[in-house]
Coordinates of N, CA, C and O in Angstrom, one line a residue:
X1 N 152.9 47.5 51.8 CA 153.7 48.8 51.7 C 153.2 49.6 50.6 O 152.7 51.0 51.2
X2 N 153.4 49.3 49.5 CA 152.5 50.4 48.3 C 151.3 50.5 48.7 O 150.7 51.9 48.6
X3 N 150.5 50.1 49.3 CA 149.1 50.5 49.9 C 149.1 51.4 51.1 O 148.1 52.5 50.9
X4 N 149.6 51.1 51.9 CA 149.9 52.0 52.9 C 150.8 53.3 53.0 O 150.3 54.4 53.3
X5 N 151.5 53.1 52.2 CA 152.7 54.0 52.5 C 153.2 54.6 50.7 O 153.9 55.3 50.8
X6 N 152.8 54.0 50.0 CA 152.7 54.4 48.4 C 154.0 53.4 47.9 O 153.9 52.9 46.7
X7 N 155.1 53.4 49.0 CA 156.4 52.5 48.4 C 157.2 52.9 49.4 O 156.8 53.0 50.5
X8 N 158.6 52.2 49.4 CA 159.4 51.7 50.1 C 159.9 53.2 50.7 O 160.1 53.1 51.8
X9 N 160.0 54.2 50.2 CA 160.2 55.5 50.7 C 159.3 56.2 51.4 O 159.8 56.5 52.6
X10 N 158.1 56.0 51.2 CA 156.9 56.7 51.8 C 156.9 55.8 53.3 O 156.9 56.6 54.5
X11 N 157.6 54.2 53.4 CA 157.6 53.8 54.3 C 158.5 54.3 55.5 O 158.7 54.7 56.6
X12 N 159.8 54.5 54.7 CA 161.0 55.2 55.3 C 160.6 56.3 55.9 O 160.9 56.7 57.0
X13 N 160.2 57.0 55.2 CA 159.7 58.5 55.5 C 158.7 58.4 57.0 O 158.8 59.5 57.9
X14 N 157.7 57.6 57.0 CA 157.2 57.5 58.0 C 157.9 57.1 59.2 O 157.5 57.5 60.5
X15 N 158.8 56.1 59.1 CA 159.6 55.7 60.3 C 160.4 56.8 60.7 O 160.5 57.1 61.9
X16 N 160.8 57.4 59.7 CA 161.7 58.7 60.1 C 161.3 59.8 61.0 O 161.9 60.2 61.9
X17 N 159.7 59.9 60.4 CA 159.4 60.8 61.2 C 158.9 60.4 62.6 O 158.9 61.3 63.5
X18 N 158.8 59.1 63.0 CA 158.5 58.9 64.4 C 159.9 59.1 65.1 O 159.8 59.0 66.1
X19 N 161.1 58.6 64.3 CA 162.1 58.8 65.1 C 162.5 60.1 65.2 O 162.8 60.6 66.5
X20 N 162.0 61.2 64.4 CA 162.6 62.5 64.5 C 161.4 63.2 65.7 O 162.0 63.8 67.0
X21 N 160.6 62.6 65.6 CA 159.2 62.9 67.0 C 159.9 62.3 68.4 O 160.0 63.1 69.3
X22 N 160.5 61.3 68.5 CA 161.5 60.8 69.6 C 162.6 61.6 69.8 O 162.7 61.6 71.1
X23 N 163.4 61.9 68.7 CA 164.7 62.8 69.2 C 164.4 64.1 69.4 O 164.8 64.5 70.5
X24 N 163.2 64.7 69.2 CA 163.0 66.0 69.6 C 162.4 66.3 71.0 O 162.7 66.9 71.9
X25 N 161.6 64.7 71.5 CA 161.2 64.9 72.8 C 162.1 65.0 73.6 O 162.2 65.1 75.3
X26 N 163.1 64.0 73.3 CA 164.7 63.8 74.1 C 165.2 65.2 74.4 O 165.6 65.7 75.6
X27 N 165.0 66.2 73.2 CA 165.7 67.6 73.3 C 164.8 68.3 74.3 O 165.5 68.9 74.9
X28 N 163.5 68.0 73.8 CA 162.7 68.9 74.9 C 163.0 68.7 76.1 O 162.8 69.7 77.4
X29 N 163.1 67.5 76.7 CA 163.0 66.8 78.2 C 164.4 67.5 78.5 O 164.3 68.1 79.7
X30 N 165.3 67.4 77.8 CA 166.7 67.7 78.3 C 166.8 69.4 78.4 O 167.6 69.6 79.6
X31 N 166.2 70.2 77.7 CA 166.2 71.6 78.1 C 165.4 71.8 79.0 O 165.6 72.6 80.0
X32 N 164.3 71.5 79.2 CA 163.0 71.7 80.6 C 163.8 71.0 81.6 O 163.5 71.8 82.6
X33 N 164.9 70.2 81.8 CA 165.2 69.4 82.8 C 166.2 70.8 83.5 O 166.2 70.8 85.0
X34 N 166.6 71.6 82.7 CA 167.8 72.7 83.4 C 166.9 74.2 83.5 O 167.6 75.3 83.4
X35 N 165.4 74.0 83.2 CA 164.9 75.4 83.3 C 165.3 76.0 84.4 O 165.4 75.6 85.5
X36 N 165.4 77.4 84.6 CA 165.8 78.2 85.6 C 167.0 78.4 86.3 O 167.6 79.0 87.2
X37 N 168.0 77.4 85.8 CA 169.5 77.0 86.3 C 170.3 78.1 85.6 O 169.8 78.8 84.6
X38 N 171.5 78.0 86.0 CA 172.5 79.0 85.1 C 172.9 77.9 83.9 O 172.7 76.7 83.6
X39 N 173.6 78.8 83.0 CA 174.3 77.9 81.7 C 175.2 76.6 82.3 O 174.7 75.6 81.6
X40 N 175.7 76.7 83.4 CA 176.3 75.3 83.6 C 175.3 74.2 84.0 O 175.7 72.9 83.5
X41 N 174.7 74.9 85.3 CA 173.5 73.9 85.3 C 172.8 73.2 84.1 O 172.3 72.2 84.1
X42 N 172.6 74.2 83.3 CA 171.5 73.7 82.1 C 172.2 72.9 81.5 O 172.0 71.5 81.0
X43 N 173.6 72.8 81.0 CA 174.3 71.9 80.6 C 174.5 70.4 81.0 O 174.2 69.5 80.5
X44 N 174.7 70.9 82.5 CA 174.7 69.3 83.1 C 173.3 68.5 83.0 O 173.1 67.4 83.1
X45 N 172.2 69.3 83.0 CA 170.9 68.7 82.9 C 170.7 68.2 81.6 O 170.3 67.1 81.6
X46 N 170.8 68.9 80.8 CA 170.9 68.4 79.0 C 171.6 67.0 79.2 O 171.2 66.3 78.7
X47 N 173.1 66.9 79.6 CA 173.8 66.0 79.4 C 173.2 64.4 80.4 O 173.2 63.6 79.7
X48 N 172.9 64.6 81.3 CA 172.2 63.7 82.1 C 170.7 63.3 81.7 O 170.7 62.2 81.6
X49 N 169.8 64.1 81.3 CA 168.5 63.4 80.4 C 168.9 63.0 79.1 O 168.6 62.1 78.8
X50 N 169.8 63.8 78.5 CA 170.1 62.9 76.9 C 170.4 61.6 77.4 O 170.3 60.7 76.8
X51 N 171.5 61.6 78.3 CA 172.1 60.2 78.5 C 171.2 59.0 78.9 O 170.9 57.9 78.5
X52 N 170.0 59.7 80.2 CA 169.1 58.8 80.5 C 168.0 58.2 79.3 O 167.7 57.5 79.1
X53 N 167.6 59.2 78.8 CA 166.9 58.9 77.3 C 167.5 58.1 76.3 O 166.8 57.4 75.9
X54 N 168.7 58.2 76.1 CA 169.1 57.4 74.8 C 169.9 56.1 75.3 O 170.0 55.4 74.4
X55 N 170.3 56.0 76.4 CA 170.8 54.8 76.9 C 170.4 54.0 78.4 O 170.6 53.0 78.8
X56 N 169.5 54.7 78.9 CA 168.7 54.1 80.1 C 167.6 52.9 79.4 O 167.8 52.7 78.3
X57 N 167.0 52.5 80.4 CA 166.1 51.5 80.3 C 164.8 52.0 79.5 O 164.6 53.2 79.4
X58 N 164.7 50.9 78.4 CA 163.3 51.1 77.3 C 163.6 52.2 76.2 O 163.0 52.9 75.6
X59 N 165.1 52.7 76.0 CA 165.7 53.4 75.1 C 165.5 52.9 73.7 O 165.3 51.8 73.6
X60 N 165.0 53.6 72.8 CA 164.8 53.1 71.5 C 166.1 53.1 70.7 O 166.4 54.0 70.2
X61 N 166.5 51.8 70.6 CA 167.9 51.2 69.8 C 167.7 51.6 68.5 O 168.6 51.7 67.7
X62 N 166.3 51.6 68.2 CA 166.2 51.2 66.5 C 166.6 52.5 66.0 O 166.9 52.5 64.8
X63 N 166.0 53.8 66.4 CA 166.2 55.1 66.3 C 168.0 55.1 65.9 O 168.0 56.0 64.8
X64 N 168.9 55.0 66.9 CA 170.4 55.0 66.8 C 170.8 54.0 65.6 O 171.5 54.7 64.7
X65 N 170.4 53.0 65.2 CA 170.8 52.0 64.3 C 170.2 53.1 63.1 O 170.7 52.9 62.1
X66 N 169.1 53.5 63.0 CA 168.6 54.3 61.7 C 169.2 55.4 61.3 O 169.8 55.8 60.2
X67 N 169.4 55.8 62.5 CA 170.6 57.3 62.3 C 171.9 57.1 61.7 O 172.6 57.9 61.1
X68 N 172.6 55.6 62.6 CA 174.0 55.5 62.1 C 174.0 55.1 60.7 O 174.8 55.5 59.7
X69 N 172.5 54.5 60.0 CA 172.5 54.0 59.0 C 172.5 55.3 57.6 O 173.1 55.6 56.8
X70 N 171.9 56.3 58.3 CA 171.7 57.5 57.5 C 172.6 58.2 57.4 O 173.1 59.2 56.3
X71 N 173.5 58.4 58.6 CA 174.7 58.8 58.3 C 175.6 58.4 57.8 O 176.4 58.9 56.5
X72 N 175.5 57.0 57.4 CA 176.7 56.3 56.8 C 176.4 56.4 55.2 O 177.1 56.6 54.1
X73 N 175.1 56.4 54.9 CA 174.5 56.4 53.4 C 173.4 57.1 53.4 O 172.5 56.8 53.2
X74 N 173.6 58.5 53.4 CA 172.9 59.6 53.6 C 171.4 59.3 52.3 O 171.8 59.2 51.3
X75 N 170.4 59.7 53.0 CA 169.4 59.7 51.9 C 168.7 61.2 52.1 O 169.5 62.1 53.0
X76 N 168.1 61.9 51.0 CA 167.4 63.2 51.2 C 166.8 63.6 52.6 O 167.0 64.7 52.9
X77 N 166.4 62.4 53.3 CA 165.7 62.5 54.6 C 166.9 63.0 55.7 O 166.3 63.5 56.9
X78 N 167.9 63.2 55.4 CA 169.3 63.4 56.4 C 169.0 64.8 56.9 O 169.1 65.7 58.1
X79 N 168.5 65.5 55.6 CA 168.4 67.3 55.8 C 167.1 67.4 56.7 O 167.0 68.3 57.6
X80 N 166.1 66.7 56.6 CA 165.1 66.8 58.0 C 165.7 66.8 59.2 O 165.1 67.2 60.3
X81 N 166.4 65.6 59.3 CA 167.2 65.3 60.8 C 168.0 66.3 61.0 O 167.6 67.1 62.5
X82 N 168.7 66.8 60.3 CA 169.5 67.8 60.5 C 168.8 69.3 61.0 O 169.0 69.8 62.1
X83 N 167.7 69.7 60.2 CA 166.8 70.7 60.6 C 165.9 70.7 61.6 O 165.5 71.6 62.3
X84 N 165.6 69.4 62.1 CA 164.5 69.4 63.1 C 164.8 68.4 64.1 O 164.2 69.1 65.1
X85 N 166.2 68.1 64.5 CA 166.9 67.6 65.4 C 168.2 68.0 65.9 O 168.3 68.8 66.9
X86 N 169.0 68.0 64.9 CA 170.4 68.5 65.1 C 170.7 69.5 65.2 O 171.1 70.4 66.4
X87 N 170.0 70.5 64.5 CA 170.6 72.1 64.5 C 170.2 72.5 65.7 O 170.1 73.4 66.4
X88 N 168.7 72.3 66.0 CA 168.0 73.0 67.5 C 168.9 72.3 68.5 O 169.0 73.3 69.5
X89 N 169.2 71.4 68.5 CA 170.2 71.1 69.9 C 171.6 71.5 69.8 O 172.1 72.3 70.9
X90 N 172.1 71.8 68.7 CA 173.4 72.4 68.3 C 173.1 73.9 68.7 O 174.0 74.6 69.3
X91 N 172.2 74.5 68.7 CA 171.6 75.9 69.0 C 171.5 76.0 70.3 O 172.0 76.8 70.8
X92 N 170.8 75.5 71.1 CA 170.7 75.2 72.4 C 171.9 75.2 73.2 O 172.6 76.0 74.0
X93 N 172.6 74.1 73.0 CA 174.1 74.0 73.4 C 175.0 75.1 73.1 O 175.8 75.7 74.0
X94 N 175.1 75.3 71.8 CA 175.8 76.9 71.4 C 175.4 78.0 72.6 O 176.2 78.6 72.8
X95 N 174.2 78.1 72.7 CA 173.6 79.5 73.6 C 174.4 79.2 75.0 O 174.7 79.8 75.6
X96 N 174.3 77.7 75.6 CA 174.8 77.8 76.5 C 176.4 78.1 76.8 O 177.1 78.7 77.7
X97 N 177.2 77.3 75.9 CA 178.4 77.6 75.6 C 179.1 78.7 75.7 O 180.0 79.4 76.2
X98 N 178.1 79.6 74.6 CA 178.7 81.1 74.3 C 178.7 81.8 75.7 O 179.0 82.6 75.9
X99 N 177.5 81.3 76.4 CA 177.1 82.3 77.8 C 178.1 81.8 78.9 O 178.9 82.9 79.5
X100 N 178.5 80.7 78.9 CA 179.7 80.7 79.6 C 181.0 81.2 79.5 O 181.8 81.5 80.1
X101 N 181.4 81.0 78.2 CA 182.5 81.9 77.6 C 182.3 83.2 77.4 O 183.5 83.7 77.3
X102 N 181.3 83.8 77.5 CA 181.1 84.9 77.1 C 181.3 85.3 76.0 O 182.2 86.3 75.6
X103 N 180.9 84.7 74.9 CA 181.5 84.8 73.4 C 180.0 84.7 72.6 O 179.2 84.3 73.4
X104 N 180.3 85.4 71.5 CA 178.9 85.2 70.5 C 178.6 83.8 70.3 O 180.0 83.0 70.2
X105 N 177.7 83.2 69.8 CA 177.2 81.6 69.5 C 178.0 81.4 68.3 O 178.3 80.6 68.1
X106 N 178.2 82.4 67.3 CA 179.1 82.2 66.0 C 180.2 82.1 66.3 O 181.4 81.5 65.0
X107 N 181.1 82.0 67.3 CA 182.4 82.1 67.5 C 182.7 80.7 67.3 O 182.3 79.4 67.7
X108 N 184.0 80.2 66.3 CA 184.2 78.7 66.4 C 184.6 78.1 67.9 O 184.4 76.8 67.6
X109 N 185.2 78.5 68.8 CA 185.5 78.0 69.7 C 184.0 77.2 70.7 O 184.1 76.4 71.1
X110 N 183.2 78.2 69.9 CA 182.0 78.0 71.0 C 181.4 76.5 70.0 O 181.0 75.4 70.7
X111 N 181.2 76.1 68.7 CA 180.9 75.3 68.1 C 182.0 74.1 68.0 O 181.2 72.7 68.5
X112 N 183.2 74.2 68.1 CA 184.0 73.2 68.8 C 183.8 72.8 70.2 O 183.8 71.3 70.3
X113 N 183.4 73.4 71.1 CA 182.8 72.9 72.2 C 181.5 72.1 72.1 O 181.5 71.0 73.0
X114 N 180.7 72.6 71.2 CA 179.5 71.9 71.4 C 179.6 70.5 70.7 O 179.2 69.8 71.1
X115 N 180.3 70.5 69.3 CA 180.6 69.3 69.1 C 181.4 68.2 69.8 O 181.3 67.2 69.8
X116 N 182.1 69.0 70.9 CA 183.0 67.9 71.7 C 181.9 67.4 72.3 O 182.0 66.1 73.1
X117 N 181.1 68.1 73.1 CA 180.0 67.6 74.0 C 179.1 66.4 73.7 O 178.9 65.3 74.0
X118 N 178.5 66.9 72.2 CA 177.9 66.0 71.6 C 178.2 64.7 71.2 O 178.0 63.6 71.4
X119 N 179.8 65.0 70.9 CA 180.7 63.7 70.4 C 180.8 62.6 71.4 O 180.7 61.5 71.3
X120 N 181.0 63.5 72.8 CA 181.1 62.4 74.1 C 179.7 61.4 74.0 O 179.6 60.3 74.6
X121 N 178.6 62.2 74.2 CA 177.4 61.6 74.2 C 177.2 60.6 73.4 O 176.6 59.5 73.7
X122 N 177.4 61.0 71.8 CA 177.3 59.9 71.0 C 178.2 58.5 70.9 O 177.9 57.4 70.8
X123 N 179.7 58.9 71.5 CA 180.3 57.7 71.6 C 180.0 56.6 72.3 O 180.1 55.6 72.3
X124 N 179.3 57.1 73.7 CA 178.8 55.9 74.6 C 177.3 55.2 74.0 O 177.0 54.6 74.5
X125 N 176.8 56.1 73.5 CA 175.3 55.8 73.3 C 175.4 55.0 71.6 O 174.5 53.8 71.9
X126 N 176.4 55.0 71.2 CA 176.4 54.0 70.0 C 177.5 53.0 70.1 O 177.4 52.0 69.3
X127 N 178.4 53.0 70.6 CA 179.9 52.5 70.4 C 179.6 50.8 71.6 O 179.6 50.9 72.7
X128 N 180.2 50.2 70.6 CA 180.1 48.7 71.3 C 181.4 48.6 71.9 O 181.3 48.0 72.7
X129 N 182.5 49.3 71.4 CA 183.8 49.4 72.2 C 183.6 50.2 73.9 O 184.0 49.4 74.5
X130 N 182.6 51.1 74.0 CA 182.4 51.7 75.3 C 181.7 50.9 76.2 O 181.7 51.2 77.3
X131 N 181.0 50.4 75.5 CA 179.9 49.2 76.3 C 180.6 48.2 76.6 O 180.5 47.6 77.8
X132 N 181.6 47.7 76.2 CA 182.8 46.4 76.4 C 183.6 47.1 77.8 O 183.5 46.2 78.8
X133 N 183.9 48.3 77.9 CA 184.4 48.8 79.1 C 183.7 49.4 80.1 O 183.8 49.3 81.6
X134 N 182.3 50.0 79.9 CA 181.4 50.3 80.7 C 180.1 49.3 80.6 O 179.1 49.9 80.6
X135 N 180.1 48.0 81.2 CA 179.0 47.7 80.7 C 177.8 47.5 81.7 O 176.6 47.5 81.4
X136 N 177.8 48.5 82.9 CA 177.0 48.7 83.4 C 175.8 49.9 82.8 O 174.8 50.0 83.5
X137 N 176.5 50.7 82.1 CA 175.5 51.5 80.9 C 174.3 50.9 80.7 O 173.4 51.9 80.3
X138 N 174.1 49.7 80.5 CA 173.0 49.2 79.9 C 171.7 49.2 80.3 O 171.0 48.6 80.4
X139 N 171.7 50.3 81.4 CA 170.2 50.6 81.9 C 170.3 51.1 83.5 O 169.5 51.3 84.0
X140 N 171.6 50.9 83.9 CA 171.8 51.3 85.4 C 171.6 52.7 85.2 O 172.6 53.7 85.0
X141 N 170.6 53.4 86.1 CA 170.5 54.8 86.0 C 171.5 55.6 86.9 O 172.1 56.7 86.4
X142 N 172.2 54.8 88.1 CA 173.0 55.3 89.0 C 174.4 55.5 88.0 O 175.0 56.7 88.0
X143 N 174.6 54.4 87.0 CA 175.8 54.4 86.2 C 175.8 55.5 85.4 O 177.0 56.2 84.8
X144 N 174.7 55.5 84.8 CA 174.2 56.6 83.5 C 174.6 58.0 84.0 O 175.2 58.9 83.5
X145 N 174.2 58.3 85.5 CA 174.1 59.7 86.0 C 175.8 60.1 86.4 O 175.9 61.2 86.1
X146 N 176.5 59.2 86.7 CA 178.1 59.1 86.7 C 178.6 59.4 85.7 O 179.4 60.1 85.4
X147 N 178.2 58.7 84.9 CA 178.8 58.9 83.3 C 178.5 60.5 82.7 O 179.2 61.4 82.2
X148 N 177.3 61.0 83.0 CA 176.9 62.2 82.6 C 177.7 63.2 83.4 O 177.9 64.3 82.7
X149 N 178.0 62.9 84.9 CA 178.6 63.9 85.9 C 180.1 64.1 85.2 O 180.4 65.1 85.1
X150 N 180.4 62.8 85.0 CA 181.9 62.9 84.1 C 182.2 63.7 82.8 O 182.8 64.6 82.8
X151 N 181.1 63.5 82.0 CA 181.0 64.2 80.8 C 180.8 65.8 80.9 O 181.5 66.4 80.4
X152 N 179.8 66.1 82.0 CA 179.8 67.8 82.1 C 181.1 68.3 82.8 O 181.8 69.3 82.3
X153 N 181.6 67.6 83.9 CA 182.9 68.0 84.5 C 183.9 68.4 83.4 O 184.7 69.1 83.6
X154 N 184.1 67.0 82.5 CA 185.1 67.3 81.5 C 185.1 68.2 80.5 O 185.8 69.1 80.2
X155 N 183.6 68.4 80.2 CA 183.3 69.7 79.2 C 183.4 70.8 79.9 O 184.2 71.5 79.1
X156 N 183.0 71.0 81.4 CA 183.2 72.5 81.5 C 184.5 72.9 81.7 O 184.6 73.8 81.8
X157 N 185.2 71.2 82.4 CA 186.8 72.0 82.2 C 187.4 72.4 81.2 O 188.1 73.3 81.4
X158 N 187.2 71.9 80.4 CA 187.6 72.5 78.9 C 187.2 73.9 78.4 O 188.0 74.5 78.1
X159 N 185.9 73.8 78.8 CA 185.1 75.1 78.1 C 185.7 76.7 79.3 O 186.2 77.3 78.7
X160 N 185.8 76.1 80.8 CA 186.4 77.0 81.5 C 187.9 77.2 81.1 O 188.4 78.6 81.0
X161 N 188.8 76.2 80.6 CA 190.2 76.6 80.0 C 190.4 77.5 79.0 O 191.0 78.4 78.8
X162 N 189.1 77.8 78.2 CA 189.2 78.5 77.2 C 188.6 79.8 77.2 O 189.4 80.7 76.6
X163 N 188.0 80.2 78.5 CA 187.8 81.7 78.9 C 189.0 82.2 79.6 O 188.9 83.7 79.4
X164 N 189.9 81.5 80.1 CA 191.2 82.3 80.1 C 192.4 82.4 79.1 O 193.5 83.1 79.1
X165 N 192.2 81.6 78.2 CA 192.8 81.7 76.8 C 192.9 82.8 76.1 O 191.7 83.7 75.9

C-alpha cells in the first residue's frame, strides 16, 4: 500500500476516485436517456436509468457500501463526492422540477421535491428491508422498470399537486 499509494489514505482516495467516476457515468447516462424530451420525460428517464444502473445486473454494490460508510463516518473525501457527484445530480433534477413547477430552481419546494425523488431511489438501492418486500429487484430488469415507473408517477403526482397549491 505504501509503495503504490503512499499510505492508506492514498489508497482510499484512489478507490474513491473510481467510485466517483462510476457514479458520474451513471448520472451522465441518466441525463442522456432523456435528451430531447420534456422535463417530465427526462425525469422518468433519469429515474429508470439510475435504478437500472444501481440495482440492476452487474451493479457496483461496493460503491454503495463505500458511500454508506462515508456518509455514516465522513472523511474529508465526502466533499469530493458532494461536489463531483451529488451537486450535479441535484442541479439536474432541480432544473427539471423547477421547469415542471414553473418556479426558480432556488425555491425550497424544488429542493424538497428533488430530495424526495433521490430519497426514494436511494431507499430501494440500499435498504435490506425494501429488498425483503421486493426480492425481484435483485436484477430483474422488468421489475426495476416497474419500480422506476412507480417512483416517477408518485413523484410527478406530488410535484403536480404543488403546481396548484
